[in-house]
Tab-separated table of C-alpha atoms in Angstrom:
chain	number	residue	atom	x	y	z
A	8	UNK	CA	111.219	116.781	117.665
A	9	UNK	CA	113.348	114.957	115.068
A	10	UNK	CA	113.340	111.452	115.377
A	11	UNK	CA	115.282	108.663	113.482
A	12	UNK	CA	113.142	105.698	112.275
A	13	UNK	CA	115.151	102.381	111.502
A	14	UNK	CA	113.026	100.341	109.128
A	15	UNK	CA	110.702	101.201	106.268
A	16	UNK	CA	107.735	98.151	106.732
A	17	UNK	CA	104.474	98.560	107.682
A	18	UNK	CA	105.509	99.275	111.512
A	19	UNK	CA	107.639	101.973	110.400
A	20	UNK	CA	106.050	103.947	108.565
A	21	UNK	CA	102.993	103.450	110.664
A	22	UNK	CA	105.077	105.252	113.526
A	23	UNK	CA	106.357	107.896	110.889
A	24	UNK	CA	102.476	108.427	110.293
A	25	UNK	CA	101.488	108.675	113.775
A	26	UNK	CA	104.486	110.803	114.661
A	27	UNK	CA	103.938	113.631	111.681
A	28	UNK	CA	100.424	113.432	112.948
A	29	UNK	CA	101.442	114.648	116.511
A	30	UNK	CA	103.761	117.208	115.135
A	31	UNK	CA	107.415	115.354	115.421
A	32	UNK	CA	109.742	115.071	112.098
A	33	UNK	CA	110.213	111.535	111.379
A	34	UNK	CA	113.327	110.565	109.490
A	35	UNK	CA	113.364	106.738	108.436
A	36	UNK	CA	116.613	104.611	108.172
A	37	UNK	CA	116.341	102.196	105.236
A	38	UNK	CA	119.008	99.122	106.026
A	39	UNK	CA	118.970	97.694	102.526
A	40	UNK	CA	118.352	100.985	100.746
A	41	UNK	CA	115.450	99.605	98.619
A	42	UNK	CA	113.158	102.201	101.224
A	43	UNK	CA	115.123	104.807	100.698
A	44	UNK	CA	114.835	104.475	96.674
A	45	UNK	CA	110.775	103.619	97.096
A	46	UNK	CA	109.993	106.442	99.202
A	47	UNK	CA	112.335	109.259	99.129
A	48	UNK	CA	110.158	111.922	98.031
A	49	UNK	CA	107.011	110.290	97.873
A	50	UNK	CA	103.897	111.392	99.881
A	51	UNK	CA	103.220	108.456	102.264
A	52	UNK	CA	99.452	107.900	103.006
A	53	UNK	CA	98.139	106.030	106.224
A	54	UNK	CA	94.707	105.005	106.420
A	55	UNK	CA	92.670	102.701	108.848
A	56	UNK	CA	93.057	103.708	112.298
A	57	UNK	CA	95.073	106.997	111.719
A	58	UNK	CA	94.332	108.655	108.135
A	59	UNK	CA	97.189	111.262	107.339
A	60	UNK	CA	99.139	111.990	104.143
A	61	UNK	CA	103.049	113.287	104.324
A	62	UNK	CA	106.047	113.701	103.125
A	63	UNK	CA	109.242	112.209	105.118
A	64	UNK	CA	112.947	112.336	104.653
A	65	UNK	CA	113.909	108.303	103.453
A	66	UNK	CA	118.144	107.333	103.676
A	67	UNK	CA	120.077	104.848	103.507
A	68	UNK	CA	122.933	106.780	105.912
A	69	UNK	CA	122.342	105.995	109.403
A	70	UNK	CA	124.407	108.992	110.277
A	71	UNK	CA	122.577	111.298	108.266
A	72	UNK	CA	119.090	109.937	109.632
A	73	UNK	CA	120.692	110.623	113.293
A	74	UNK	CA	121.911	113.327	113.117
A	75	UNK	CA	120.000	116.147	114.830
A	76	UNK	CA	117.239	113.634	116.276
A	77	UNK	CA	116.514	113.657	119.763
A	78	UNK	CA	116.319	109.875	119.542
A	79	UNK	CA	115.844	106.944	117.425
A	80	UNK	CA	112.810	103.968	117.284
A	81	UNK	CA	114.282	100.202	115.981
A	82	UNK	CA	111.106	99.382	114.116
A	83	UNK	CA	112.099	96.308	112.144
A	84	UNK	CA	111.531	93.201	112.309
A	85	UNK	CA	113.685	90.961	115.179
A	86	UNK	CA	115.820	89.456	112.112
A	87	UNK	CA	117.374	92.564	111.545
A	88	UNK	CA	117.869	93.780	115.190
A	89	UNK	CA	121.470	93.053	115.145
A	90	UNK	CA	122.509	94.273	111.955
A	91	UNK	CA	120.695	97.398	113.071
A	92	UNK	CA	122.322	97.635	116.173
A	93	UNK	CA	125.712	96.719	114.935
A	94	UNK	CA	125.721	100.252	112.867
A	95	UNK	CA	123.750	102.211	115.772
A	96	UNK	CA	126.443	101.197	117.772
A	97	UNK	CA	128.658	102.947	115.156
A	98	UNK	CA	127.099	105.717	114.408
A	99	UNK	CA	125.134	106.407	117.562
A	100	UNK	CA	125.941	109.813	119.896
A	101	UNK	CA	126.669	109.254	123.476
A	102	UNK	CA	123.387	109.658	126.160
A	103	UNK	CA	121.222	109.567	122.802
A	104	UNK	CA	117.814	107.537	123.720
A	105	UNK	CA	116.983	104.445	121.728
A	106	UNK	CA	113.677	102.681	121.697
A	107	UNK	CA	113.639	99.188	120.553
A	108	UNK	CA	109.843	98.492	119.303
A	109	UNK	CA	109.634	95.234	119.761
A	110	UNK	CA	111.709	93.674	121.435
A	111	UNK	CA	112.234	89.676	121.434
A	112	UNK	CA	114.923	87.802	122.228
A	113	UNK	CA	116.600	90.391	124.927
A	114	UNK	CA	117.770	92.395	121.685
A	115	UNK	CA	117.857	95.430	123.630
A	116	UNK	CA	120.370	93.659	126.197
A	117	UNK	CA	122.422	92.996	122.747
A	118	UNK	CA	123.005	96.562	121.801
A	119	UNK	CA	123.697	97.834	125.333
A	120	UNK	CA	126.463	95.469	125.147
A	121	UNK	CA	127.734	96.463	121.902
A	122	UNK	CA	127.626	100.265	122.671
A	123	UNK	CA	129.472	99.363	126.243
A	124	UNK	CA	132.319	97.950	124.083
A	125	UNK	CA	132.728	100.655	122.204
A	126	UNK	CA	132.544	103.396	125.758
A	127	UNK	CA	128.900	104.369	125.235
A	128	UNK	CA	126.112	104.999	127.039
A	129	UNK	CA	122.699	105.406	126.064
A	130	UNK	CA	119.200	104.848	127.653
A	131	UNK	CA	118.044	101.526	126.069
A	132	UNK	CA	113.787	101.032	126.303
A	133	UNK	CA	112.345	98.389	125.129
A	134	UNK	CA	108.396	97.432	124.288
A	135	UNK	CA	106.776	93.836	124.691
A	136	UNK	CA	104.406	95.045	122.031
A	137	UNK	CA	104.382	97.901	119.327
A	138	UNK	CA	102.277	101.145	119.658
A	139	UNK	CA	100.420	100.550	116.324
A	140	UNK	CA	99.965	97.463	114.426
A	141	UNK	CA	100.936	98.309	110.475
A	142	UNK	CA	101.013	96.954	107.130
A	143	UNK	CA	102.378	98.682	104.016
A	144	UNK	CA	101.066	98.316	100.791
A	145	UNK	CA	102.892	99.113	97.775
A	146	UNK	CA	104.887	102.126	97.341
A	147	UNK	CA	103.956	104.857	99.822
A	148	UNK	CA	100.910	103.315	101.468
A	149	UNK	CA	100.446	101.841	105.185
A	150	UNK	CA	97.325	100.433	106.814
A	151	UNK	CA	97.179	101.201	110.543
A	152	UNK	CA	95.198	98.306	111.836
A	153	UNK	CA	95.054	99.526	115.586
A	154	UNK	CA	96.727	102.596	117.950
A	155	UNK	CA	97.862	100.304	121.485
A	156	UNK	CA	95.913	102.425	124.287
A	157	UNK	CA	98.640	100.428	126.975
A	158	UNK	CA	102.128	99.970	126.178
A	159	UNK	CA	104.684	98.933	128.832
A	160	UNK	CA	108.242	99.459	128.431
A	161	UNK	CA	111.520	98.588	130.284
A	162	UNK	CA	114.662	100.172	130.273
A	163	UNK	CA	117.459	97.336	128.999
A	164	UNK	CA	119.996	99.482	130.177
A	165	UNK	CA	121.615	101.374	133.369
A	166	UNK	CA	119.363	103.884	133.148
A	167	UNK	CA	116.347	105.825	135.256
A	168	UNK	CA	113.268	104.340	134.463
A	169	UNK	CA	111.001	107.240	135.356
A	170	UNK	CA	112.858	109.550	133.000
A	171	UNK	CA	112.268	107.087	129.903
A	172	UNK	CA	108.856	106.790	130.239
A	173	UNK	CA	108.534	110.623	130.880
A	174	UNK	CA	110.553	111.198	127.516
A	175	UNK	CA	108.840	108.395	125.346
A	176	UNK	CA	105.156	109.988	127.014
A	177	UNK	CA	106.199	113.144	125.519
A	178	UNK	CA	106.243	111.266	121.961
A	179	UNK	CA	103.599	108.897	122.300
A	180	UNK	CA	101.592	110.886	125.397
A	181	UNK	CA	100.233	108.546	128.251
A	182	UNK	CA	99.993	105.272	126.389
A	183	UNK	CA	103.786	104.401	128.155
A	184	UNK	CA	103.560	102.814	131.159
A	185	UNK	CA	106.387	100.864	132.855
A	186	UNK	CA	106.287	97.410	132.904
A	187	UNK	CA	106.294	95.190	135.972
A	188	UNK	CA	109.929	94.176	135.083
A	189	UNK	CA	112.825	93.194	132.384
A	190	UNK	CA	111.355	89.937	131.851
A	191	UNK	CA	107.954	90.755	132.001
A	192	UNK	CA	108.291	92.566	128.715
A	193	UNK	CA	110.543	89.698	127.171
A	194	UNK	CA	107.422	86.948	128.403
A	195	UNK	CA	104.571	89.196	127.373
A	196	UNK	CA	105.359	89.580	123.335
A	197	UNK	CA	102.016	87.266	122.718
A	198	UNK	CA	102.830	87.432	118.666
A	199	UNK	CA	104.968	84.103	118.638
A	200	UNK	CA	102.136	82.365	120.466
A	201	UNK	CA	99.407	83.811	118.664
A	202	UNK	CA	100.976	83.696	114.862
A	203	UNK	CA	102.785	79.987	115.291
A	204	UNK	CA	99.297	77.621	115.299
A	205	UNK	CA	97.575	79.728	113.236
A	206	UNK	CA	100.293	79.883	110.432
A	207	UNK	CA	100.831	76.144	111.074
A	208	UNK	CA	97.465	74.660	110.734
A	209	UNK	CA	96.635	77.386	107.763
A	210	UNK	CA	100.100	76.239	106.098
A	211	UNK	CA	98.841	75.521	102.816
A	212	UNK	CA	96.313	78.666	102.501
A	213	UNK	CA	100.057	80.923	103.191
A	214	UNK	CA	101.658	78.953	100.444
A	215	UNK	CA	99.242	78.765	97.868
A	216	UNK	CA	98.900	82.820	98.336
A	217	UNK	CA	94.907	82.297	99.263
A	218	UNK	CA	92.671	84.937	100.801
A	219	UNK	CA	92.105	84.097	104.164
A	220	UNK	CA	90.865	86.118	107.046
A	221	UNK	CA	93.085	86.058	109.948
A	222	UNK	CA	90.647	85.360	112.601
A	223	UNK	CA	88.949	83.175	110.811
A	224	UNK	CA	91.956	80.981	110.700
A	225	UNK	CA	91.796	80.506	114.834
A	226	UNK	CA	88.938	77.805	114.786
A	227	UNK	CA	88.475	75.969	118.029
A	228	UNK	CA	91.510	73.536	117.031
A	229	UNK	CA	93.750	75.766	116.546
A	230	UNK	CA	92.532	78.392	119.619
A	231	UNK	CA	93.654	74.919	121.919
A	232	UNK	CA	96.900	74.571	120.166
A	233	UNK	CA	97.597	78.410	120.540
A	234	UNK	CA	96.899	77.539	124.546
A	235	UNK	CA	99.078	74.588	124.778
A	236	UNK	CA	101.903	77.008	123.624
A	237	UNK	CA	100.673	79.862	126.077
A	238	UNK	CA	100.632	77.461	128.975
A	239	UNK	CA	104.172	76.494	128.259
A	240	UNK	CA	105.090	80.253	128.013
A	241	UNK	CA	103.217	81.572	131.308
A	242	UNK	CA	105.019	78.044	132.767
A	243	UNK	CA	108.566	79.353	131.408
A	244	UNK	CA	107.939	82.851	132.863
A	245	UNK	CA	107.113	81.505	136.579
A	246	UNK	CA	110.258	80.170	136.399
A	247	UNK	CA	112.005	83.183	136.126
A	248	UNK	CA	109.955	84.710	139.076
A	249	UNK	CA	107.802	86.326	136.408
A	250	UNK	CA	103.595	87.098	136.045
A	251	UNK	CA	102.580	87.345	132.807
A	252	UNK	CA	98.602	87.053	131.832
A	253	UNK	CA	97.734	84.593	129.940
A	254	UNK	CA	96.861	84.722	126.214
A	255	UNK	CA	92.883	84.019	126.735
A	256	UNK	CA	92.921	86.840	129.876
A	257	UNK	CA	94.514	89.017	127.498
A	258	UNK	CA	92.202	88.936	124.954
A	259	UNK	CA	89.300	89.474	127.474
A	260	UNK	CA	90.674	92.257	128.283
A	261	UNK	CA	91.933	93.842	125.586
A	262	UNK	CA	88.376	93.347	122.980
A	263	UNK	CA	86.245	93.582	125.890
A	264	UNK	CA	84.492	90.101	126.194
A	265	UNK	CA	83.427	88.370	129.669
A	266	UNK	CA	85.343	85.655	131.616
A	267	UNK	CA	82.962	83.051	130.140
A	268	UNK	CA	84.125	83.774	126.255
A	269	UNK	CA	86.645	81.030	124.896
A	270	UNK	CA	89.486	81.964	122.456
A	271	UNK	CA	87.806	80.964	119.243
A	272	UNK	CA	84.471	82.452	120.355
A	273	UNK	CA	86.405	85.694	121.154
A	274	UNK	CA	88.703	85.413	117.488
A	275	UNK	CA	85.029	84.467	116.019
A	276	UNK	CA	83.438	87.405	117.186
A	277	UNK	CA	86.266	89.882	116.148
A	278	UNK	CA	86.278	88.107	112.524
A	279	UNK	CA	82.481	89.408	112.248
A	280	UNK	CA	83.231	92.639	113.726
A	281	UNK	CA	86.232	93.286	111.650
A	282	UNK	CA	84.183	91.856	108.430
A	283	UNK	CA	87.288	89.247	107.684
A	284	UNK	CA	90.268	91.721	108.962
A	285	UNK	CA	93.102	91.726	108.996
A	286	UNK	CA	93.601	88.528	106.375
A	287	UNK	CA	96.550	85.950	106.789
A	288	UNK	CA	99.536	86.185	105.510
A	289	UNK	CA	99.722	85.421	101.677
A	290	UNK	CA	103.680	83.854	101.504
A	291	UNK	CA	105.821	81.784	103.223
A	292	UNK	CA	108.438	84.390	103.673
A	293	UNK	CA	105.618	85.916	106.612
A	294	UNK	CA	106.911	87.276	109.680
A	295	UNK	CA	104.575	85.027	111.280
A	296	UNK	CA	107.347	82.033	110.875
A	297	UNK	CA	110.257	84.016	110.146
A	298	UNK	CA	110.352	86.198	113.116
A	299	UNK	CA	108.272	84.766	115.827
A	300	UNK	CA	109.717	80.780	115.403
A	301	UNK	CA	113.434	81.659	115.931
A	302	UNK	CA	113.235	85.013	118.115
A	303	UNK	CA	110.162	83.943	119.678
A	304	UNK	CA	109.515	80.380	120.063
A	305	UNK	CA	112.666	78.825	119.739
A	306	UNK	CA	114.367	81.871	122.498
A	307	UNK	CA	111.623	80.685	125.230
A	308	UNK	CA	112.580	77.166	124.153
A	309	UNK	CA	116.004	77.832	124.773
A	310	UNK	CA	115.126	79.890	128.039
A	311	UNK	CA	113.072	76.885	129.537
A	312	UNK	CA	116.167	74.446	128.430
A	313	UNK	CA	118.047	76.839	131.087
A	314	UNK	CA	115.960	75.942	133.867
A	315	UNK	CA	115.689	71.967	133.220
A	316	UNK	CA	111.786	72.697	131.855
A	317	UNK	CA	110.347	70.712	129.072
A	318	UNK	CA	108.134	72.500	126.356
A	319	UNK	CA	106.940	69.792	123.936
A	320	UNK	CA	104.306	71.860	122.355
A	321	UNK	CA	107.013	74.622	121.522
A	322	UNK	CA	109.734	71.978	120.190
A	323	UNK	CA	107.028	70.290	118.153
A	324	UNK	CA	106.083	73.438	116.320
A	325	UNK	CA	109.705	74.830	116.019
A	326	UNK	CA	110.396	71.102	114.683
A	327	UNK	CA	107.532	71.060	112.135
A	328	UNK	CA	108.313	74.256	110.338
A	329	UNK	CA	112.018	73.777	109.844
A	330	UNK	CA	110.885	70.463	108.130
A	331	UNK	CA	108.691	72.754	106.394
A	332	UNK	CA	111.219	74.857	105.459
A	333	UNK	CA	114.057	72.780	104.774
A	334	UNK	CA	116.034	74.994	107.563
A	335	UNK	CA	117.219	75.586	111.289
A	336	UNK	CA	115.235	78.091	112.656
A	337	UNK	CA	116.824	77.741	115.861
A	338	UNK	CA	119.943	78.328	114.227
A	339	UNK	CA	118.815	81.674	112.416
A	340	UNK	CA	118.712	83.713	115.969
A	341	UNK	CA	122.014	85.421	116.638
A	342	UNK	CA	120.854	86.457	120.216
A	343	UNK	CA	120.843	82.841	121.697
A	344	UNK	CA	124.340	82.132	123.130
A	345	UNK	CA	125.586	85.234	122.511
């Protein structure tokens, strides 16, 4: 089936990859345009975890990119959610499907609102996590870093559950699962609390453009700040009447290590494994800060502010980057308030 694609960054095109792989017809949206001048007619080439070479229609028309898809996948980052969803709710056809991949910051609640304004009605899904983890290279190139083998999803609007998953399954096969709830998938995004401590205490190595592994970069110091920040988050979630695991249980699980493996044992281990991959990020403009401190950090600071709770370790870090920065991160999400 034909499916529309907003964004052309590493997740992106890493779904256009896996998609042509599995015999769909990808389409991808480009928001500024600059994709759609890059890669229109180019043969794009993913290696690493998926290796496939194709060719893909690029625009930078939203309502030539929808029309004739079955459904459409928001795969940029959270900072451009609502100028996204601003145009989908535009151009968008009645009872069309939209997945929003991933989600922070109840974005997904966002563009139900803005289609309901405007007398539409679409299923809304939204993922905690993405399917594949991506990064794109110059030109036409991606690096799939891993395929998700559990991905649970939430509808954000009034819609039947069972028949999302069913539809999305028959994309992505059995890797969809529903979530526990709304807010389970809003608590369980684990990139803010992963990315923040890391990109903090390796501030210097992202500015000066160094090579650095990523896991590498979680030594025992920062592993404890990265749980300070979890504990806050699993302590935010309760409060909502929400389970989420915790970011050292999910690890566990996910890489396979025992109960008795720490967080910078486990990140250790992986950095051998992985021989030094995935490496940091090599500028200050990473998503790492960009995204995760205002539509992660700063929107479960906000949620916890709701509810009378304290989260020091969040506030700290939010406060120490926009000094950083020179900026308001907090200011810089559109979804807080709105």
């Amino acid at each position: 089936m034909r499916i529309a694609i907003l964004g052309t960054g590493g997740i992106a095109l890493g779904y256009a990859a896996l998609l042509s792989k599995t015999g769909h017809e990808p389409v991808l949206f480009s928001l500024s345009g600059k994709g759609d001048n890059d890669l229109n007619g180019q043969t794009i080439r993913a290696t690493g975890a998926l290796e496939h070479s194709f060719a893909c229609e690029t625009t930078h028309d939203l309502q030539k990119a929808l029309t004739g898809s079955e459904a459409c996948i928001i795969a940029t980052t959270a900072n451009f959610h609502r100028s996204a969803m601003d145009q989908l709710a535009v151009h968008l056809s009645v009872g069309k499907r939209v997945l929003v991949s991933a989600e922070l910051s109840l974005s997904g609640d966002y563009l139900v609102s803005k289609l309901d304004k405007v007398g539409k009605t679409n299923p809304v899904t939204v993922l905690g996590t993405t399917v594949l983890t991506g990064r794109r290279n110059e030109n036409a190139e991606v690096i799939i870093g891993i395929i998700r083998k559990n991905c649970k999803a939430a509808v954000a609007s009034n819609c039947d559950i069972t028949d999302e998953i069913s539809f999305w399954q028959s994309v992505f096969g059995d890797t969809f699962q529903a979530a526990p709830s709304r807010m389970w998938v809003l608590f369980s995004n684990l990139n803010p609390t992963v990315h923040a401590g890391n990109a903090l205490c390796n501030f210097t190595r992202i500015e000066n453009g160094e090579d650095w592994s990523n896991f590498a970069g979680i030594t025992p110091g920062v592993a404890r700040l990265s749980e300070a920040l979890d504990a806050e988050r699993v302590g935010v979630a309760a409060s909502y009447d929400t389970s989420v695991p915790s970011l050292l249980g999910h690890y566990r699980t996910a890489f396979g290590f025992d109960d008795a493996s720490s967080l910078s044992e486990i990140t250790a281990e992986l950095n051998k494994r992985r021989k030094g991959l995935p490496k940091g990020p090599k500028s200050i403009a990473t998503r790492y800060v960009t995204e995760d401190i205002p539509f992660g950090l700063a929107f479960v600071e906000y949620l916890a502010q709701k509810k009378g709770i304290q989260t020091p370790t969040h506030s700290a870090i939010i406060n120490t980057f926009d000094s950083l920065y020179g900026r308001s991160f907090r200011r810089e999400n559109p979804f807080v308030g709105y």
